[in-house]
Coordinates of C-alpha atoms in Angstrom, one line a residue:
X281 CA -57.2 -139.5 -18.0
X282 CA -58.6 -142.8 -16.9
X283 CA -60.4 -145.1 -19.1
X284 CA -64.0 -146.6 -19.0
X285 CA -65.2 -149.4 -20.9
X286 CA -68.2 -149.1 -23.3
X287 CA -71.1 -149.4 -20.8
X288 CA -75.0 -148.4 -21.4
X289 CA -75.5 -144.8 -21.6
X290 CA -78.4 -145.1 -19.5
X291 CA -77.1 -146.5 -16.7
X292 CA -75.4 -142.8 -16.0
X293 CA -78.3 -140.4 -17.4
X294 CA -79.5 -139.4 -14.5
X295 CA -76.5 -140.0 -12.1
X296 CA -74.4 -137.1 -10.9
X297 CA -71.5 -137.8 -8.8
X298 CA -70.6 -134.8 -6.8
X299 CA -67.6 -133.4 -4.3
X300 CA -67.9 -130.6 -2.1
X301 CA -65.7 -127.4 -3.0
X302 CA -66.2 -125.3 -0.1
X303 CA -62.6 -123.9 1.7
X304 CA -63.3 -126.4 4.9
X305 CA -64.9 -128.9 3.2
X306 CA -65.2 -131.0 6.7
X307 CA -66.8 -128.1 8.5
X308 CA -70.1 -128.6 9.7
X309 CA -70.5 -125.3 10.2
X310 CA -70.2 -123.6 7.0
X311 CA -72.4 -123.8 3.7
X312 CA -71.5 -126.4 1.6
X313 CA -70.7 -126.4 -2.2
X314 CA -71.3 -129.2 -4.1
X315 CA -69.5 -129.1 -7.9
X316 CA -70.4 -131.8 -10.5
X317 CA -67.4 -134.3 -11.8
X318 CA -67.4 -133.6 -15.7
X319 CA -69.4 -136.1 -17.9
X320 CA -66.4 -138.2 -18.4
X321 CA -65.2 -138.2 -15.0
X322 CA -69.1 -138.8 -14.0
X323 CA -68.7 -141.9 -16.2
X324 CA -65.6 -143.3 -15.0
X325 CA -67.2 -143.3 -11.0
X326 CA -70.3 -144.4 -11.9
X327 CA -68.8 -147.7 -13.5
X328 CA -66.5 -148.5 -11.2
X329 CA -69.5 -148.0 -8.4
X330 CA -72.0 -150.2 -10.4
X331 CA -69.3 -153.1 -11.0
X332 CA -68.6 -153.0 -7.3
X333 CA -65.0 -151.3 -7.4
X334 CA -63.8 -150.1 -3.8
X335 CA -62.0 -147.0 -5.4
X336 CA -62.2 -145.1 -8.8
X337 CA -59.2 -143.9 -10.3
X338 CA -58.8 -140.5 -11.8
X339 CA -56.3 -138.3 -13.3
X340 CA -55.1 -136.6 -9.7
X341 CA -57.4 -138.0 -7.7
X342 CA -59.4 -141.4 -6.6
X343 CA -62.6 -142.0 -5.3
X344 CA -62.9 -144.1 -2.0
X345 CA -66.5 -145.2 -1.8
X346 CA -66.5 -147.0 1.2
X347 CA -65.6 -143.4 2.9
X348 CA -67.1 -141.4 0.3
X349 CA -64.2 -139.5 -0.6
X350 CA -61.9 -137.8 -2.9
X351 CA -58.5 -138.2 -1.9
X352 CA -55.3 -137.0 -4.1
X353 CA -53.2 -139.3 -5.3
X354 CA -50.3 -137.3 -4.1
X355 CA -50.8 -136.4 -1.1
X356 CA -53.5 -138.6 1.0
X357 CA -54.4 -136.3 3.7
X358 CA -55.8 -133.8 1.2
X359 CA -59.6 -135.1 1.2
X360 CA -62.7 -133.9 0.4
X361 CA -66.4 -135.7 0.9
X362 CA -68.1 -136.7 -2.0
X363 CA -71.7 -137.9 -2.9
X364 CA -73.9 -139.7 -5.6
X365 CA -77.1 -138.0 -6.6
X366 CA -79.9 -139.7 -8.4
X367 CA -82.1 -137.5 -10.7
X368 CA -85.3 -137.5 -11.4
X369 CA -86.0 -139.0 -15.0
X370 CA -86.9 -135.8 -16.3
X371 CA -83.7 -133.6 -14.8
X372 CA -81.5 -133.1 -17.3
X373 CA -78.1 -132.2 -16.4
X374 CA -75.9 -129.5 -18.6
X375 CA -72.3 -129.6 -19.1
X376 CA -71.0 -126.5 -18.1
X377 CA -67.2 -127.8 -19.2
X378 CA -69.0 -127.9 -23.2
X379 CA -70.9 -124.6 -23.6
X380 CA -68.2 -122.0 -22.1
X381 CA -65.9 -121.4 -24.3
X382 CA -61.9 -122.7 -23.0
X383 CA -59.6 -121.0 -26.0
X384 CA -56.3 -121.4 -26.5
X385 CA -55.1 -118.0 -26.4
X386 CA -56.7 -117.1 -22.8
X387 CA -56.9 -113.0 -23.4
X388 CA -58.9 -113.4 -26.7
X389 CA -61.6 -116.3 -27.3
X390 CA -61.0 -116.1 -31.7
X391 CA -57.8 -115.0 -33.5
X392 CA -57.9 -113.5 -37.0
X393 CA -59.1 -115.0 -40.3
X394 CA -57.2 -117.5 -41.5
X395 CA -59.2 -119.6 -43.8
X396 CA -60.7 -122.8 -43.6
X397 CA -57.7 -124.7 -42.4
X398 CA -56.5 -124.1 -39.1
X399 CA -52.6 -123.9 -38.3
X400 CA -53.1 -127.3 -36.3
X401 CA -54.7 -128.9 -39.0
X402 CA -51.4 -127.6 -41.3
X403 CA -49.0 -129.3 -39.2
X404 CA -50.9 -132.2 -38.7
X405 CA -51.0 -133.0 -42.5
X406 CA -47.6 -132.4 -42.7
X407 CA -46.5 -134.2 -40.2
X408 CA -48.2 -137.4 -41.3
X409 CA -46.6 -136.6 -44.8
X410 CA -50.0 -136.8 -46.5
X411 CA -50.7 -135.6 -50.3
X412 CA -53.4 -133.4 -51.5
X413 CA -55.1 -137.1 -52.8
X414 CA -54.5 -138.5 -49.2
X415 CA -56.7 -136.5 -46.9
X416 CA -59.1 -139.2 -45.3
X417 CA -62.2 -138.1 -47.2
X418 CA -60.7 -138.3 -50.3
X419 CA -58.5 -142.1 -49.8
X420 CA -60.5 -144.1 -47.7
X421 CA -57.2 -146.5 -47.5
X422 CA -55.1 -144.2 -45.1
X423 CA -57.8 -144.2 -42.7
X424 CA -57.1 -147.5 -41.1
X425 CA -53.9 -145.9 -40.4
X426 CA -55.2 -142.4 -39.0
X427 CA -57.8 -143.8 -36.5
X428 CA -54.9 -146.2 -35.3
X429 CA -52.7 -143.3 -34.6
X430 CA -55.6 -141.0 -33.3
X431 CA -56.4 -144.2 -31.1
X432 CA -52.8 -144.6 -29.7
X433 CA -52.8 -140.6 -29.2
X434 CA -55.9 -140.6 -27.0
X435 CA -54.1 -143.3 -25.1
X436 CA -51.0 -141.8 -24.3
X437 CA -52.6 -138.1 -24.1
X438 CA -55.2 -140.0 -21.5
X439 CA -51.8 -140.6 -19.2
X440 CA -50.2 -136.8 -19.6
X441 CA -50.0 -134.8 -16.4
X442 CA -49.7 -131.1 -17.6
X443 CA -50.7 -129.5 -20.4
X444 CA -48.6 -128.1 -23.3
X445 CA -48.6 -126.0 -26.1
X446 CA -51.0 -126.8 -29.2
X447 CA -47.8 -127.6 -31.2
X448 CA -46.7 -130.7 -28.7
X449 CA -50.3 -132.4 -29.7
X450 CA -50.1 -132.8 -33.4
X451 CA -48.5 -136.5 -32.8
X452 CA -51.1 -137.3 -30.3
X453 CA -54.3 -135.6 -30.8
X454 CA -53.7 -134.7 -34.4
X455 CA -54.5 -137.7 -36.3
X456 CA -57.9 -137.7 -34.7
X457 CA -58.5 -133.8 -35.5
X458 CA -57.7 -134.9 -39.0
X459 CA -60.2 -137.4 -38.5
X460 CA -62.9 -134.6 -37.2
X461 CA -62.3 -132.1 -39.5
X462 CA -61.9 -134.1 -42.9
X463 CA -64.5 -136.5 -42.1
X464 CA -64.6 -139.4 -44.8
X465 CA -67.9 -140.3 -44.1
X466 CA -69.7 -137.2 -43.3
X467 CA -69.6 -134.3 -46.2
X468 CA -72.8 -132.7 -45.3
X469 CA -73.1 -128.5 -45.2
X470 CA -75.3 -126.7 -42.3
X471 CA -78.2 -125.8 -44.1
X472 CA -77.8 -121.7 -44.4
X473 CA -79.9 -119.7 -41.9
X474 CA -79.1 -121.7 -39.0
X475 CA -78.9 -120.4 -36.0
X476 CA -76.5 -122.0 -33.1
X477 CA -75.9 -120.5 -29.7
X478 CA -73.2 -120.3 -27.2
X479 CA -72.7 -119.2 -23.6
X480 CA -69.5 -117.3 -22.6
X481 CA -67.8 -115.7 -19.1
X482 CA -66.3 -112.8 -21.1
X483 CA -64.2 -109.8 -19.1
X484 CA -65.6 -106.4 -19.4
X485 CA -62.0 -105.8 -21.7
X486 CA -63.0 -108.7 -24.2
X487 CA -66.5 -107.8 -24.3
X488 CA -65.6 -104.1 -25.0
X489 CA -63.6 -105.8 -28.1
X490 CA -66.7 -107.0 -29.7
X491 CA -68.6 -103.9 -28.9
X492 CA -65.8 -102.2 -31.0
X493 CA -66.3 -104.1 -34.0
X494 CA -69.5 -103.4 -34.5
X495 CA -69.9 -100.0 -36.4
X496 CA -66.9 -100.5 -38.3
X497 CA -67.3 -100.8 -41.9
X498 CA -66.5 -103.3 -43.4
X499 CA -66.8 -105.5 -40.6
X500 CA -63.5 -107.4 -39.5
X501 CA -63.3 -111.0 -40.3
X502 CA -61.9 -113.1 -37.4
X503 CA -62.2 -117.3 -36.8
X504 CA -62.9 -120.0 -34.4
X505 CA -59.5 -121.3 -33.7
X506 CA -60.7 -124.5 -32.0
X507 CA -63.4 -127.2 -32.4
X508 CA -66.4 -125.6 -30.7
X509 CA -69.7 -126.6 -29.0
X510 CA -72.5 -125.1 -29.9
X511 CA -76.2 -126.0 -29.8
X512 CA -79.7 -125.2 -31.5
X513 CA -81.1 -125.2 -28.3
X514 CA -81.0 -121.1 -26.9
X515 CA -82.1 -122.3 -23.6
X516 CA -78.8 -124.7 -23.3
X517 CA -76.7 -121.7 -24.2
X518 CA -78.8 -119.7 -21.7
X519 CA -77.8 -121.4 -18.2
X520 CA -73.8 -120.1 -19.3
X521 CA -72.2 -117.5 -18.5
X522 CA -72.2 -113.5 -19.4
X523 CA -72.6 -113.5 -22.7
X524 CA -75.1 -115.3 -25.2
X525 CA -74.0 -115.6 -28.8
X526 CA -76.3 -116.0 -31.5
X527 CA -74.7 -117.7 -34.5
X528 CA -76.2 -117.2 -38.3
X529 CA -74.7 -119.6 -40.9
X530 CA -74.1 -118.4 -43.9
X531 CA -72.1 -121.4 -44.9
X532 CA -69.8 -123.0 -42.9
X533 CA -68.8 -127.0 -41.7
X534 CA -70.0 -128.5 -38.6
X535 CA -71.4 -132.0 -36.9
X536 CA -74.5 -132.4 -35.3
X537 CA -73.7 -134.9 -32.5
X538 CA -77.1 -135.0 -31.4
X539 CA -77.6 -138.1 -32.4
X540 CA -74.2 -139.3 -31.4
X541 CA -74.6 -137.8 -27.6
X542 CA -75.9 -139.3 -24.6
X543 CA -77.2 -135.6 -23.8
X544 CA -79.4 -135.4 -27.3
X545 CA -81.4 -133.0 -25.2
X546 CA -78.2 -130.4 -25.7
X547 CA -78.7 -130.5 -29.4
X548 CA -75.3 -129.9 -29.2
X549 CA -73.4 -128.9 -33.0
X550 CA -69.4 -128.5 -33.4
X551 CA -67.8 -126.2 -34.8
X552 CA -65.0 -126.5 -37.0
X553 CA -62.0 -124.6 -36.3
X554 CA -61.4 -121.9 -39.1
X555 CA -65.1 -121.1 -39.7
X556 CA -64.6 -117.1 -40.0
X557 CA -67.4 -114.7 -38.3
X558 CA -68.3 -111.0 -38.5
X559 CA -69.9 -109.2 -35.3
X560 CA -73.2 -107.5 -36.3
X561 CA -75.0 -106.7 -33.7
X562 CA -74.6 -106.2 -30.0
X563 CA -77.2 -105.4 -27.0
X564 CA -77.5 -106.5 -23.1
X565 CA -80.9 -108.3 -21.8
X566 CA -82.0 -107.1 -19.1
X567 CA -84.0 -109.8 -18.4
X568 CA -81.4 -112.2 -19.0
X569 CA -78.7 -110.0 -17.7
X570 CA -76.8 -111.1 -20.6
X571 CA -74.6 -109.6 -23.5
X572 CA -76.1 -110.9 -26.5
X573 CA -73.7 -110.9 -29.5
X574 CA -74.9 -111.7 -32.7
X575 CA -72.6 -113.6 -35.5
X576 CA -72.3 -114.0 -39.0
X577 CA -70.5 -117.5 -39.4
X578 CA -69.3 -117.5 -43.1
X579 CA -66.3 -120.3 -44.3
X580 CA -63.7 -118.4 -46.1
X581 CA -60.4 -119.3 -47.9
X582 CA -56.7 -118.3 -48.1
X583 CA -55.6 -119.2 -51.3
X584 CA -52.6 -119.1 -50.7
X585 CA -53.2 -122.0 -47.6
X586 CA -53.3 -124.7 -49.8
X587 CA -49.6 -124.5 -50.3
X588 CA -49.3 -125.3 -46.7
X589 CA -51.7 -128.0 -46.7
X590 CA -50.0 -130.0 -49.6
X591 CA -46.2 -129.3 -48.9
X592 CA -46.2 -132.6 -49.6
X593 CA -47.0 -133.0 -52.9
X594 CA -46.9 -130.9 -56.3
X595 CA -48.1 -127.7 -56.6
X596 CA -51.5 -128.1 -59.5
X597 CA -50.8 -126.7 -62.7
X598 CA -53.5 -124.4 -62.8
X599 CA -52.8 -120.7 -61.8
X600 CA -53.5 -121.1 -58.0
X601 CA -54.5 -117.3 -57.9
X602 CA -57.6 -118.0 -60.5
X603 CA -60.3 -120.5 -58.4
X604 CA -62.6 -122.2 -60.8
X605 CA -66.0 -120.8 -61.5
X606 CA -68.2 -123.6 -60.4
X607 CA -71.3 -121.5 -59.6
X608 CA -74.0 -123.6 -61.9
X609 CA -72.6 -126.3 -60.1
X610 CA -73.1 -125.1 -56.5
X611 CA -76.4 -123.3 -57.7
X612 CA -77.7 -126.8 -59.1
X613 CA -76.8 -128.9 -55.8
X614 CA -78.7 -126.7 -53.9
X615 CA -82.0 -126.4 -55.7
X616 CA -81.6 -130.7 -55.4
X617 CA -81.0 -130.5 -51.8
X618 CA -84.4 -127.9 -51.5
X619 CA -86.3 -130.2 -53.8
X620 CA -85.1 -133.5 -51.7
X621 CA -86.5 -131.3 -48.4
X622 CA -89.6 -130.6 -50.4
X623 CA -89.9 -134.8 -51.0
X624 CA -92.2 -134.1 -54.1
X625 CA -91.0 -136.6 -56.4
X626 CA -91.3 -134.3 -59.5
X627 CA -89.3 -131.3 -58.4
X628 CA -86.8 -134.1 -57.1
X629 CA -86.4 -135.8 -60.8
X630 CA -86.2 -132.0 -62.2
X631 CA -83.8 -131.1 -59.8
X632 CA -81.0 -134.4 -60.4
X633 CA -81.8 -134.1 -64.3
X634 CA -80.4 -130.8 -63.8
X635 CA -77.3 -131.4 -61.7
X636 CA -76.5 -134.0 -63.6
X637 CA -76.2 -131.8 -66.7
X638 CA -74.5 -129.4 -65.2
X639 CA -71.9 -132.2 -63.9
X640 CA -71.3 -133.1 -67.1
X641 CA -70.2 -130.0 -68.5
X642 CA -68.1 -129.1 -65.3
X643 CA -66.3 -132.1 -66.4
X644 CA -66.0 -131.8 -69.8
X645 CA -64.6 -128.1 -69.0
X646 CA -61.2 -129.5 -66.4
X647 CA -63.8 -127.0 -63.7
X648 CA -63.9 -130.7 -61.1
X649 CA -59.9 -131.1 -61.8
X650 CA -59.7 -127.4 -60.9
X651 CA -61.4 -127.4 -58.2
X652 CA -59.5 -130.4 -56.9
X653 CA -56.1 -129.1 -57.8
X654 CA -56.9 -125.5 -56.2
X655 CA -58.9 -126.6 -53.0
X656 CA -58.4 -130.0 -52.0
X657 CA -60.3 -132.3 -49.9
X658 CA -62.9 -130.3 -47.6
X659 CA -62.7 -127.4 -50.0
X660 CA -63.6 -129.5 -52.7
X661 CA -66.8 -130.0 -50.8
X662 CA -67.9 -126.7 -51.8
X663 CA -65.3 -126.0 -54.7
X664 CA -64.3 -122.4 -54.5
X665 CA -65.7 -119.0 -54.1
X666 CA -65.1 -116.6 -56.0
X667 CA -67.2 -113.7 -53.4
X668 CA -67.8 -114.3 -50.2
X669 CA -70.6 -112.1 -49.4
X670 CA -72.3 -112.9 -52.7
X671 CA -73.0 -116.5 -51.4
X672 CA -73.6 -115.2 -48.3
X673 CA -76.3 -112.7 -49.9
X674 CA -77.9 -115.9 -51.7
X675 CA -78.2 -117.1 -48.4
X676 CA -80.3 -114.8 -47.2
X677 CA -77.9 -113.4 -44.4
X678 CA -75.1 -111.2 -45.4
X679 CA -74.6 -109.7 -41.9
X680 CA -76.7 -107.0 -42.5
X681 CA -78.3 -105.7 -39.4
X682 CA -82.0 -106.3 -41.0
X683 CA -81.3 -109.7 -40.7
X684 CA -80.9 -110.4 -37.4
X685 CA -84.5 -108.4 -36.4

């Protein structure tokens, strides 16, 4: 895709840059249908416009201002009018293209449980020919390298002109999904019982897949299989689609990019991919004429994955089928991340006097060298666990229908 330069992100707020979709798009006869550029494209127009460019150049197509037109860069008779729209300050515009959901498999939207490391994310490490001790949260010195790769991968994925299977990305795009999902500078946990929504356009066939899983017992486990945008926001989620999901955390990684985003208002959250889920509930809205599908988002772990996350390097010595019990541990950072909500200063000294014990005996006992050896890098961020659903119970939201009302 075409490149922009940092510019203000005000200057594009409340600008919409618009082409018209209809089947004659010329006729003055028929209704017209205006469809919004997507954000990026948006951005790319509206800068060359401002800096007084006659044209701006997009993947398949440029932009002719001085006709106000779209013409393809193939083929220069195929044409269609265009038009800028200023909105009101208070309009706020929703990106369709980041709340409905564009999966890799197209027939089925999540794919089976398979941990908290994604298959990409595998081959990505391994293609780098990173360690266990090498992931970028864990040595900030490879991440220099990383972000120049994920840089020069943007580049040359910004000048591709079809699409290819996941697998012909991890040179390109997989340095910076490395990047996203093993964060160096961002090892923060969703605080559990939050609740993130998403619109869908589901088929009556997929919907009737969820429906299925509900009175089963136990539930299934499936996962995410791609970063995905969520928000806190149910009236975002609303303007999408057929379906509305309605996301509980039980634990499970994501990034708020709210303050990141030109579009705070979206409150939008990402999702990492492998964050497993359980369908509990489902109902239609008749006043939304909506699905509503409720979730239970819980992290889970193959531990068996690690082996393909650290070809690499040496297996740990530990016994990689016994995780270490670091329960106080998790127990103890919790109570200090309450009391640091609560910000009363005694509860707060209590609370790091506490963690700070407990720290010391994990260490004395090998449980932190454990815990590296069996998880590694973003499991390490929550060591192991031992039962699922027990944390999830803790966490006040175990799936259980009663939940939810």
């Amino acid at each position: 895709m075409a490149s922009a330069s940092p510019v203000s992100n005000k200057s594009f707020i409340n600008v919409q840059w618009v082409w018209n979709a209809s089947p004659n798009p010329f006729s003055k006869s028929q209704n017209i249908e205006w469809r919004r550029y997507s954000d990026v494209e948006n951005m790319i127009i509206e800068k060359a416009f401002t800096t007084g460019e006659t044209n701006a150049i997009l993947d398949d197509y440029h932009i002719d201002f001085k006709h106000s037109v779209q013409i393809s860069n193939d083929d220069i008779h195929k044409q269609r009018p265009v038009k800028r729209t200023v909105c009101d300050k208070d309009d706020r515009i929703l990106r369709e293209e980041r709340f409905l959901p564009n999966p890799v498999p197209p027939d089925r939207p999540f794919g089976g449980q398979y941990g908290f490391i994604s298959p990409f994310i595998k081959e990505v490490v391994k293609d780098l020919n990173l360690t266990k001790k090498q992931l970028p949260s864990k040595d900030k010195t490879v991440v220099p390298m990383i972000v120049e790769k994920a840089a020069s991968g943007i580049i040359e994925e910004g000048s591709e002109q079809h699409e290819q299977v996941w697998r012909s990305k991890i040179r390109t795009l997989g340095p910076f999904c490395l990047l996203l999902w093993d964060n160096p500078f961002n090892r923060k946990l969703t605080k559990p019982g939050t609740i993130l929504y998403r619109g869908a356009k589901l088929s009556a066939d997929l919907i009737a897949l969820f429906k299925d899983d509900c009175p089963k017992d136990p539930r299934p486990w499936h996962s995410f299989q791609a970063f995905t945008s969520c928000t806190r926001n149910a009236s975002v989620a609303e303007n999408f689609g057929n379906v509305l999901f309605i996301m509980k955390i039980c634990l499970a990684f994501t990034v708020d990019l709210t303050e990141l985003s030109k579009y705070s208002y979206e409150e939008e959250e990402l999702l990492f991919p492998g964050v497993s889920f359980t369908v509990d509930i489902m109902e239609f809205d008749k006043k939304k004429n909506k699905h509503l599908i409720y979730l239970t988002l819980q992290q889970r772990h193959d531990k068996a994955e690690q082996h393909h996350v650290y070809k690499n390097a040496p297996q740990p010595s530990y016994d990689p089928q016994t995780p270490p019990d670091t329960s106080a541990y998790i127990s103890a950072a919790l109570v200090l991340g309450e009391a640091l909500g609560s910000g009363d200063p005694d509860a707060i000294a209590a609370a790091k006097a506490a963690l700070d014990r407990v720290t010391a005996d994990a260490h004395a006992s090998g449980v932190f060298d454990h815990a590296a050896a069996f998880s590694g890098s973003v499991l390490d961020r929550v060591a192991s666990i031992d039962d699922d659903y027990a944390v999830a119970g803790a966490a006040d939201c175990d799936g259980h229908d009663d939940d939810w009302k």
